[in-house]
Short mmCIF file of C-alpha atoms and ligand atoms in Angstrom, two decimals:
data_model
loop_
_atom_site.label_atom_id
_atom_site.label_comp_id
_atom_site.label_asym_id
_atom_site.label_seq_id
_atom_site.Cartn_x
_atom_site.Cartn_y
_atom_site.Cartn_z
CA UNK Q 27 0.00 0.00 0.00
CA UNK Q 28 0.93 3.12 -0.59
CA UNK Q 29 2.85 5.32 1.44
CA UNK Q 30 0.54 8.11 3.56
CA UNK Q 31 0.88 11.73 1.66
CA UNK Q 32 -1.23 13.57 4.05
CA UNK Q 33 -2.31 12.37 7.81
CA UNK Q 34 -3.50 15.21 9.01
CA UNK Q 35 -7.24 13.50 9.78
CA UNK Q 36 -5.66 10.57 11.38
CA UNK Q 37 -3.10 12.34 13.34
CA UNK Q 38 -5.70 14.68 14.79
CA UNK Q 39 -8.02 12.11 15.84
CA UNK Q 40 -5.19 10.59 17.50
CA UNK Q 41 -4.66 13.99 19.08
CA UNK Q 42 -1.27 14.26 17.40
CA UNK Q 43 0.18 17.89 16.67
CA UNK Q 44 -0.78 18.76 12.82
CA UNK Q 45 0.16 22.31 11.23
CA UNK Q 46 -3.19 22.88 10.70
CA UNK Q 47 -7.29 21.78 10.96
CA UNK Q 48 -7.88 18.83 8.96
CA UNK Q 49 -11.59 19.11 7.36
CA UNK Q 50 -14.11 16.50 5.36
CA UNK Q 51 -17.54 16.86 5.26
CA UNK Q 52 -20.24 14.83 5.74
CA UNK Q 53 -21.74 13.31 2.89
CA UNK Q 54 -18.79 15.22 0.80
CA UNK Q 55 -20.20 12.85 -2.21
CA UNK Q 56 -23.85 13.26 -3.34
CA UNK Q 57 -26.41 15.04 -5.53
CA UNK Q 58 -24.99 18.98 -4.84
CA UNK Q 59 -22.14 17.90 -6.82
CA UNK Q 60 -23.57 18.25 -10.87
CA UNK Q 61 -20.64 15.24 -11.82
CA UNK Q 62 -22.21 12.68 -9.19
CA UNK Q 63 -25.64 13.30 -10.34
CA UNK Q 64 -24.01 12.62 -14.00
CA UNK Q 65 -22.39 9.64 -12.84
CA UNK Q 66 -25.70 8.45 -10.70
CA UNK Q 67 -27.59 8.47 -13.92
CA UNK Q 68 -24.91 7.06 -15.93
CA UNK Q 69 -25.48 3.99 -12.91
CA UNK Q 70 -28.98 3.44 -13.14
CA UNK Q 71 -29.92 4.11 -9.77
CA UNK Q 72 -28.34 4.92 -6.56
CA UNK Q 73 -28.23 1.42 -5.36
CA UNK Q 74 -26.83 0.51 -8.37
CA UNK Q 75 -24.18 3.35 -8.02
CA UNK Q 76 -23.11 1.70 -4.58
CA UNK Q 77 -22.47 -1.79 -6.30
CA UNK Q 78 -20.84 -0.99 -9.48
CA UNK Q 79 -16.58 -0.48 -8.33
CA UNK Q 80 -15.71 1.61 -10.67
CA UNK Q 81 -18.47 4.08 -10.39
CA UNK Q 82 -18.28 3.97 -6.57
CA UNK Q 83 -14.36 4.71 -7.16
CA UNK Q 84 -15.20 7.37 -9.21
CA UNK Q 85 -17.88 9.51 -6.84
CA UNK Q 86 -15.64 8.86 -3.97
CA UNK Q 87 -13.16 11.11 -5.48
CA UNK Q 88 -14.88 13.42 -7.32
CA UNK Q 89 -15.07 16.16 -4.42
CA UNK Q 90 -11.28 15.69 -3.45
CA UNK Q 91 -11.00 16.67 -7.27
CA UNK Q 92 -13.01 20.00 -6.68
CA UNK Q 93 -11.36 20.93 -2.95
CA UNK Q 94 -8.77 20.26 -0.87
CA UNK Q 95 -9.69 17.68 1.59
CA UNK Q 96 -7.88 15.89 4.07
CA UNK Q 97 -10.03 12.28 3.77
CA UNK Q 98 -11.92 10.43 1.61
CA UNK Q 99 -15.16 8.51 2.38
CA UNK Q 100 -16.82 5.27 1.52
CA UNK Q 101 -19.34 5.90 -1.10
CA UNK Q 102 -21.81 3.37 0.00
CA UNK Q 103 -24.72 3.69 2.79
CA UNK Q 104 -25.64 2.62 5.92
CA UNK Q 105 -28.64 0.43 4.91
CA UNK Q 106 -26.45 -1.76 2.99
CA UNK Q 107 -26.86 -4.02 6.23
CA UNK Q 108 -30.47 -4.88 6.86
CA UNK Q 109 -30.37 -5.26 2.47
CA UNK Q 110 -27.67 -7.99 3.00
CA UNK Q 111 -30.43 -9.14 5.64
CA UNK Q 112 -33.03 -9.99 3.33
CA UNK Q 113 -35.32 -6.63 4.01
CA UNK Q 114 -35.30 -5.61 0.15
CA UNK Q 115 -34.17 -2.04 0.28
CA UNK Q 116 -35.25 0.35 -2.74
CA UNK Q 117 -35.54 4.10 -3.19
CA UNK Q 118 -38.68 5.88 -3.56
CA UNK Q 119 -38.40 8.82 -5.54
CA UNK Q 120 -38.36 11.72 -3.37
CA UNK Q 121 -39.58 9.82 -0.15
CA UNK Q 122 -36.06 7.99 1.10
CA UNK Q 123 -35.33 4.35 1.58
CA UNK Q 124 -37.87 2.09 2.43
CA UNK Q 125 -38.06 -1.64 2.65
CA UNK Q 126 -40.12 -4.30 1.37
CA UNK Q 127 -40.18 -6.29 4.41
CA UNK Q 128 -39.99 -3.97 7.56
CA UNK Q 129 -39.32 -5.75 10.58
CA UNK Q 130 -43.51 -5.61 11.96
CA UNK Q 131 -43.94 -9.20 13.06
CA UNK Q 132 -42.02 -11.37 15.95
CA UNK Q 133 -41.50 -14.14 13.24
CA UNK Q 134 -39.65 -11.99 11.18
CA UNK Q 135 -37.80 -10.73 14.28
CA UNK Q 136 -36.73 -14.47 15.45
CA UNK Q 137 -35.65 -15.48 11.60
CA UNK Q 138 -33.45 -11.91 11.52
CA UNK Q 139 -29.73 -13.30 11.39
CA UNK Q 140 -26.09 -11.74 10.96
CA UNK Q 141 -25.86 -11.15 7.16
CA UNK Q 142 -23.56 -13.58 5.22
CA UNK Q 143 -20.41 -11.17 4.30
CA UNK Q 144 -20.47 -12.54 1.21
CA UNK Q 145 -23.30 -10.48 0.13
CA UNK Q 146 -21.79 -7.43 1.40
CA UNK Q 147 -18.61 -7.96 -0.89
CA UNK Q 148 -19.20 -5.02 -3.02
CA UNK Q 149 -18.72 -2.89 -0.14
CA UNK Q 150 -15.37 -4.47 0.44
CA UNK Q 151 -14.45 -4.65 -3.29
CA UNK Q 152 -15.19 -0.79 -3.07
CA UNK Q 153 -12.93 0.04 -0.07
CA UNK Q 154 -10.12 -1.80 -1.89
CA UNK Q 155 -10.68 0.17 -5.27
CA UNK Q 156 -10.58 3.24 -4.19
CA UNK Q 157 -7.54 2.86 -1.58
CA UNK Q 158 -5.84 2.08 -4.33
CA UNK Q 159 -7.46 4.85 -6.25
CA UNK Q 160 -6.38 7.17 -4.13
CA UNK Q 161 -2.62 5.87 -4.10
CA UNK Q 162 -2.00 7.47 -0.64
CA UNK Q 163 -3.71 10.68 -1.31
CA UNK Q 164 -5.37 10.98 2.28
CA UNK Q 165 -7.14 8.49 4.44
CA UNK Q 166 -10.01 6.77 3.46
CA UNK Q 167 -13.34 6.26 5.80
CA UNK Q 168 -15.34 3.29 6.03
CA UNK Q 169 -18.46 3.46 7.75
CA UNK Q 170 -21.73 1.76 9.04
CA UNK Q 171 -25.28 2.87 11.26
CA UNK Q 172 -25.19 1.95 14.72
CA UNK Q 173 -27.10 -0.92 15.64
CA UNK Q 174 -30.29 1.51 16.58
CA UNK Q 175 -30.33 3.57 13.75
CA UNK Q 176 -30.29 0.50 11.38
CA UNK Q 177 -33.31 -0.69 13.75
CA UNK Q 178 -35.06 2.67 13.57
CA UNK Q 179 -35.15 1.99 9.55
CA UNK Q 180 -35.53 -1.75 9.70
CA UNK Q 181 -38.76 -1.57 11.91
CA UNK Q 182 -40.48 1.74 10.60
CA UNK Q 183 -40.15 0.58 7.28
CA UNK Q 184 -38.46 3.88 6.10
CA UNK Q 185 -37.86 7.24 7.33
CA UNK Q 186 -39.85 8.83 11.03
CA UNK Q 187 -40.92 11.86 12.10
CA UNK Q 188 -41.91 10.28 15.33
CA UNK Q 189 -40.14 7.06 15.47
CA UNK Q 190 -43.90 5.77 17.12
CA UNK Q 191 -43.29 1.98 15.64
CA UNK Q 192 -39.56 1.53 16.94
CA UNK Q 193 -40.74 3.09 20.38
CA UNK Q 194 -43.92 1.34 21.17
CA UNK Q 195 -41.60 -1.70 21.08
CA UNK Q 196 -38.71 -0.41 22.90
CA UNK Q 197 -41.50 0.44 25.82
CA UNK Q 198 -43.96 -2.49 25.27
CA UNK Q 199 -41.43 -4.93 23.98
CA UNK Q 200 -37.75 -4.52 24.74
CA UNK Q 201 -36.90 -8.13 24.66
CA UNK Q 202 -37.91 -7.94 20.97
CA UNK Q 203 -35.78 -4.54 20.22
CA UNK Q 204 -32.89 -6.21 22.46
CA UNK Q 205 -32.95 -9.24 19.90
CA UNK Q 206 -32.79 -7.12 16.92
CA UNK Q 207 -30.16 -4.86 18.55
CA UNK Q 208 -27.56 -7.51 19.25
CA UNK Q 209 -27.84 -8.46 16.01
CA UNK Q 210 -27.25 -5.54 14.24
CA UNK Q 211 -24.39 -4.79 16.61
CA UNK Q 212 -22.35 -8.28 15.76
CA UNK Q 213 -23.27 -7.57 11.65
CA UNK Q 214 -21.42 -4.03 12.49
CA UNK Q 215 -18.16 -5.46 14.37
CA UNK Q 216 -17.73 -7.82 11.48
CA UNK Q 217 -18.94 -5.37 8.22
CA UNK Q 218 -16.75 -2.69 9.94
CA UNK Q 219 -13.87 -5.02 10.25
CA UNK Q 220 -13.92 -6.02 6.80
CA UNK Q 221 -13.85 -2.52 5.60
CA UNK Q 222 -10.64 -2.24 7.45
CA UNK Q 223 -9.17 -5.29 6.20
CA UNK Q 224 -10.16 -3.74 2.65
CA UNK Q 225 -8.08 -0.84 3.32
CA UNK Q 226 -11.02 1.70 5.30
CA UNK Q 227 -8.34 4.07 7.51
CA UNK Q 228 -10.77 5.28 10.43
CA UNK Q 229 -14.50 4.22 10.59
CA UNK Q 230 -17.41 5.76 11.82
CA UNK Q 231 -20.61 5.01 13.27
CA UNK Q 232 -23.40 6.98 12.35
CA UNK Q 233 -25.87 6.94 15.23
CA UNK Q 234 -28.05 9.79 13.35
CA UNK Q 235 -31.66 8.88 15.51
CA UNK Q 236 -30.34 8.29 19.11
CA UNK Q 237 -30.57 12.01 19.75
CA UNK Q 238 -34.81 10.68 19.77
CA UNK Q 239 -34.13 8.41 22.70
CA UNK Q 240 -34.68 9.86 26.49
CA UNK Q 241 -31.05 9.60 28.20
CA UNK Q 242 -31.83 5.86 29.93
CA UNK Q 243 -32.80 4.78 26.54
CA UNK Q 244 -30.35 5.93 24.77
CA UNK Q 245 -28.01 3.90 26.91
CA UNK Q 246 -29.85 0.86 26.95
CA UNK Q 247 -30.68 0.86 23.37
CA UNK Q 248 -27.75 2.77 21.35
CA UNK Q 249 -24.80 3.78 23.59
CA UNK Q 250 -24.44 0.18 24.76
CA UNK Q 251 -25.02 -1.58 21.45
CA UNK Q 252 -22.16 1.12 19.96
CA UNK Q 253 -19.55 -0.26 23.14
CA UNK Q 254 -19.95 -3.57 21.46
CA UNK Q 255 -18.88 -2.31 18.55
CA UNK Q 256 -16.01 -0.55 20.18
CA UNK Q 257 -14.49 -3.65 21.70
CA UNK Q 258 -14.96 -5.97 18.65
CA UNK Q 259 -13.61 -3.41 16.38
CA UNK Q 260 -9.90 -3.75 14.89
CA UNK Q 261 -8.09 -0.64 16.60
CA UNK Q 262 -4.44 -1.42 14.86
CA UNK Q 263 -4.06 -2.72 10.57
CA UNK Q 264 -0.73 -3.04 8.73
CA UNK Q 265 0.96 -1.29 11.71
CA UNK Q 266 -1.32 2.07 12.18
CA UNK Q 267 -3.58 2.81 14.39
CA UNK Q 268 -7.19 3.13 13.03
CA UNK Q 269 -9.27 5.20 14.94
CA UNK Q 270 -13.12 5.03 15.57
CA UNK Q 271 -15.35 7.52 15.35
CA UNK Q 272 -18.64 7.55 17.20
CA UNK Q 273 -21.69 10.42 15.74
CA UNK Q 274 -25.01 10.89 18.14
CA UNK Q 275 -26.99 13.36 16.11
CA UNK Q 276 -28.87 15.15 19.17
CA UNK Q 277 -26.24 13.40 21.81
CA UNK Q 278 -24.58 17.09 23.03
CA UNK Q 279 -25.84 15.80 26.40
CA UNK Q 280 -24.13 12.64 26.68
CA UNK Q 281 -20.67 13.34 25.29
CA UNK Q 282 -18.78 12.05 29.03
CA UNK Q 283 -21.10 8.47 28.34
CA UNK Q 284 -19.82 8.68 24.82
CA UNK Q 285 -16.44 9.57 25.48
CA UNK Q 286 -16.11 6.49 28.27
CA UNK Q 287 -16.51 3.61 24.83
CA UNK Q 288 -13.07 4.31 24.22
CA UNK Q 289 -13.79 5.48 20.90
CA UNK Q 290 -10.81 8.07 19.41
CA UNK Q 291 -13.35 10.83 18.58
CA UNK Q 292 -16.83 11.97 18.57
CA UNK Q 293 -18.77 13.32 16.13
CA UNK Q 294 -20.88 17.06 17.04
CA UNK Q 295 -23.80 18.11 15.49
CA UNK Q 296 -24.12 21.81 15.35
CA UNK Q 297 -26.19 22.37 18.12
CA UNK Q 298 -23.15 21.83 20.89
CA UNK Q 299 -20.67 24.57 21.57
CA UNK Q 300 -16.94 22.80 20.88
CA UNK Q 301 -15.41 24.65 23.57
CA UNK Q 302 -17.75 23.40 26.09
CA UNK Q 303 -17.71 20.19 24.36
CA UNK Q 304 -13.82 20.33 24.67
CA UNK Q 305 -14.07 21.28 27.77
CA UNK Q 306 -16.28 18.43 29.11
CA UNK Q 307 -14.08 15.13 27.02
CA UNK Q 308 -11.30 16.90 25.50
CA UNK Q 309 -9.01 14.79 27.75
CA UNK Q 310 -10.27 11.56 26.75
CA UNK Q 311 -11.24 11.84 22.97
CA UNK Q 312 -10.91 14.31 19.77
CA UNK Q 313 -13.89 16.05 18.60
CA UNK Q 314 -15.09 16.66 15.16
CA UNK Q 315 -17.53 18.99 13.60
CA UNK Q 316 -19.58 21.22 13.77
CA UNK Q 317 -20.37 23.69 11.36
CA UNK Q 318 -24.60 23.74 10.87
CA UNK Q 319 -24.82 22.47 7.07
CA UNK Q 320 -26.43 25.65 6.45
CA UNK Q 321 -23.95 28.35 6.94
CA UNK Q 322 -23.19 26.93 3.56
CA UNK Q 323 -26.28 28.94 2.47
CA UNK Q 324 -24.70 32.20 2.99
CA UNK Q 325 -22.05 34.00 1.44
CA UNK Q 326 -18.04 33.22 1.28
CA UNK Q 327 -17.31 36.04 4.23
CA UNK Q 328 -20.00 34.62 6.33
CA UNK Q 329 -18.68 30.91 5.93
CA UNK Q 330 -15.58 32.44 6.87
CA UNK Q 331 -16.79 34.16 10.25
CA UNK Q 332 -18.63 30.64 11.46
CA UNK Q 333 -15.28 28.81 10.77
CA UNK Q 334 -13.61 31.53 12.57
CA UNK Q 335 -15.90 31.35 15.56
CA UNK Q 336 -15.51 27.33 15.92
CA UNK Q 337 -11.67 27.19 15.29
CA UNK Q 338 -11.74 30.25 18.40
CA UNK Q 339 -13.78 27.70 20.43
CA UNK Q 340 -12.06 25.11 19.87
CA UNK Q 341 -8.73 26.92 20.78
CA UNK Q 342 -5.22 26.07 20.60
CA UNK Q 343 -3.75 22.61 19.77
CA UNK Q 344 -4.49 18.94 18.25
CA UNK Q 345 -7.92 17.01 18.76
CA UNK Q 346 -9.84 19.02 16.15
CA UNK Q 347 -11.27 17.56 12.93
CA UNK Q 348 -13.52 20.18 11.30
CA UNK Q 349 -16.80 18.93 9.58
CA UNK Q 350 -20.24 19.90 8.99
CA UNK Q 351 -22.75 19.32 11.71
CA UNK Q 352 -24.73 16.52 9.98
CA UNK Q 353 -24.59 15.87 6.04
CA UNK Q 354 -24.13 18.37 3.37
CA UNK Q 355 -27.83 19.99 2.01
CA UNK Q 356 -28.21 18.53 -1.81
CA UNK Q 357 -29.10 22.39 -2.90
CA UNK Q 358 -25.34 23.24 -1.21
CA UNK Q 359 -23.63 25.75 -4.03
CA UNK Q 360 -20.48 23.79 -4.64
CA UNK Q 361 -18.40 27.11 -4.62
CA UNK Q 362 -19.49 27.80 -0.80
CA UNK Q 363 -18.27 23.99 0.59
CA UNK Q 364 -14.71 25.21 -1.42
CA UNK Q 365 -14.99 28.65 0.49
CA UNK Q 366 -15.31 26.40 3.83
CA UNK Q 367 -12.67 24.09 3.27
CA UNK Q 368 -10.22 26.95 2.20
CA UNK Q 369 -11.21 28.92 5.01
CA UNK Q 370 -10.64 25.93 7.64
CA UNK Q 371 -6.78 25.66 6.17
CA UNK Q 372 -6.20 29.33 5.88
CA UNK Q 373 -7.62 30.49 9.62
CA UNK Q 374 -6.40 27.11 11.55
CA UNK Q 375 -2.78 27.48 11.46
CA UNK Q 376 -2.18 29.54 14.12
CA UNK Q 377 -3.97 27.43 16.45
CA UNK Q 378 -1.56 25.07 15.50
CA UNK Q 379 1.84 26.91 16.14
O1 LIG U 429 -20.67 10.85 3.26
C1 LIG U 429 -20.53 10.38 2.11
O2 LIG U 429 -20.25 11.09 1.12
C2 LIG U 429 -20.59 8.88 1.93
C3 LIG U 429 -21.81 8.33 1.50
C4 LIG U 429 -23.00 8.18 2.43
C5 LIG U 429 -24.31 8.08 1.91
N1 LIG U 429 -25.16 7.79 2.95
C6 LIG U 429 -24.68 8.24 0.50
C7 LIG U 429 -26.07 8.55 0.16
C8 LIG U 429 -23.09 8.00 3.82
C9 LIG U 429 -21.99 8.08 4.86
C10 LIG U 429 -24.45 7.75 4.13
C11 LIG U 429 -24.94 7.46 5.48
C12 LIG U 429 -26.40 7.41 5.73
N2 LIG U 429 -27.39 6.89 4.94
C13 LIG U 429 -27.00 7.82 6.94
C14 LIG U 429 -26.25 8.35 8.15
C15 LIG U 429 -25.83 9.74 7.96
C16 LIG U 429 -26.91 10.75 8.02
O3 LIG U 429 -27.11 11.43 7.01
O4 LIG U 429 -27.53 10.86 9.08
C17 LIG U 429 -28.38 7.60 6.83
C18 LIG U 429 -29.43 7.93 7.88
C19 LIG U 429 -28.61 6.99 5.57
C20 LIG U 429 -29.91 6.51 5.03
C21 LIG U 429 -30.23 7.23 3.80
N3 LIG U 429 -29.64 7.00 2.58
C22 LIG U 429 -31.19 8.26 3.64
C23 LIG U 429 -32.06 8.83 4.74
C24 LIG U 429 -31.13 8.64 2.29
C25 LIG U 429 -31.98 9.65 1.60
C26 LIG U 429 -31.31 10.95 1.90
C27 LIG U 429 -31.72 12.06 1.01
O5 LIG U 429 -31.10 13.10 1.20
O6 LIG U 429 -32.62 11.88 0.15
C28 LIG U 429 -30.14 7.88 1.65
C29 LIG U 429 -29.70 7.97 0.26
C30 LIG U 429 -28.30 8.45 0.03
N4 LIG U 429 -27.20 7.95 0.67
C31 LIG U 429 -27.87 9.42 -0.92
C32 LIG U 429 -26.47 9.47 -0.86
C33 LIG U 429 -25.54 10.28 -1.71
C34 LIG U 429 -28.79 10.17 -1.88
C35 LIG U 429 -29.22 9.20 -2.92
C36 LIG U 429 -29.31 9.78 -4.29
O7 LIG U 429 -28.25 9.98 -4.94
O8 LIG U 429 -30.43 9.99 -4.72
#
């Protein structure tokens, strides 16, 4: 493999010194960019996007082509899993994933098992292609849901406003969620860890609905599903380190529980201060974020004066990835995520000094 040309993500969620911010955004690859919805056509679909190599390969890139960032991530998604589990994912136009067969019944709940890798292997066959796509460029992120946010999707069927499905059973039958939960969580330890064997540099769990649970729930159904994960995951590959990332959307409140997994770094969405969130787990863990998506909206000088404000609360030193708050907005003007990224470089070095 190819030798490392920029480790500025990895060494700052390591908390190593780096001469300045590293920054990718979330969802960096998707429909804002006018050469992935080109390419997405040229696929068929977007399912069909995440199984074809090449084309995976090719979106990966396509925004380190347009700015200057410091990793690359997985073009894939997290539903991949309950697919591989027989659910029969497809994409309603304009409406979000849904499945055939949501998980409404106990019968389907007791024949639910740990997908067969196998039919996750052109995930894996897309980590490998584009590590050696990107020949060392920068790292290169592989990914999966947490164990409850794959549930949340698995048992509504598709996307919630009020979760009301996934949360009469969590309070009328937790035995039920319980069974589901553990698992998803083994089907994460072992996708995850054949993303790293693929070449994936750092992973991240996306825990984008436990921000819905009360705090007891959230430990009972997400945090402690996610410390599975944590202690089955690969932490060293081919002689590096490769650190875990774990993102509550809507967890602000329980960064100290979060920061306890032993995961390397966690994920902010917008609403948290960084300083305070520094403040509170800095010891223990990097942070990354936190820019709301939509500063993206506004103009170049206003990008500027957001990044200015969260490098200032962040402060001096390592432990700082920047990143949006949650995924980039598909109506993002391409121009303004350059302004951001250029902005991150330009006004973080001299917290770095
Ligand atoms: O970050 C990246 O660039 C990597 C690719 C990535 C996608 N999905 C591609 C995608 C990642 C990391 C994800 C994660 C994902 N998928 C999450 C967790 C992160 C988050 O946003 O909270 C969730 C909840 C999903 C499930 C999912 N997939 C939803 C809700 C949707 C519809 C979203 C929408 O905006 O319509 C998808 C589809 C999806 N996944 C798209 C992309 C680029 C859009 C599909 C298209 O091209 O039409």
């Amino acid at each position: 493999m190819a030798q490392l040309k920029n480790d500025t993500f990895l060494r700052a969620l390591l908390k190593e010194p780096t001469p300045y911010t590293p920054i990718w955004m979330m969802r960096q690859a998707g429909r804002y960019l006018p050469e992935y919805r080109a390419t997405r056509e040229q696929a068929g679909s977007f399912l069909d996007l995440c199984k074809n190599t090449e084309l995976a390969t090719e979106v990966t890139i396509q925004p380190l082509e347009r700015f200057d960032l410091d990793a690359a991530i997985l073009f894939s998604d997290i539903l991949t899993i309950p697919d591989a589990m027989g659910l029969g994912l497809y994409f309603a136009e304009g409406e979000g994933p849904k499945f055939e067969r949501p998980l409404q019944t106990e019968d389907a709940i007791n024949h639910l098992h740990v997908p067969d890798l196998n039919k996750l292997k052109y995930v894996t066959d897309a980590v490998s292609s584009i590590r050696k796509t990107l020949d060392g460029r920068v790292p290169l992120i592989g990914f999966s849901g947490s164990p409850f946010t794959l549930a949340c999707y698995m048992i509504e069927g598709g996307s919630s406003k009020d979760f009301r499905t996934i949360k009469t059973m969590l309070y009328s039958r937790p035995d039920l969620l319980h069974k589901i939960l553990t698992i998803n969580a083994q089907a994460v330890i072992e996708y995850l860890n054949a993303q790293i064997q693929a070449g994936a540099q750092a992973v991240q769990i996306f825990d984008t609905w436990g921000g819905a649970l009360s705090a007891q729930a959230f430990e009972e159904f997400s945090l402690s599903y996610m410390q599975q994960i944590i202690d089955g995951l690969i932490r060293e590959y081919d002689g590096r380190k490769i650190p875990a990332i774990l993102f509550t959307k809507g967890g602000g409140l329980w960064l100290e529980k979060m920061a306890q997994t032993g995961a390397d770094a966690l994920g902010l969405d917008w609403s948290c201060d960084i300083g305070q969130a520094k403040a509170r787990v800095g010891n223990q863990v990097a942070l990354q974020g936190n820019l709301d998506p939509h500063v993206l909206f506004a103009q170049p000088h206003t990008i500027e004066q957001e990044v200015s404000k969260i490098l200032a609360a962040f402060g001096q030193g390592s432990g700082h990835v920047f990143n949006l708050g949650h995924g980039i907005n598909q109506f993002t003007p391409p121009e303004h995520a350059k302004a951001l990224v250029d902005s991150v470089h330009r006004l973080s070095k001299k917290y770095h000094q």
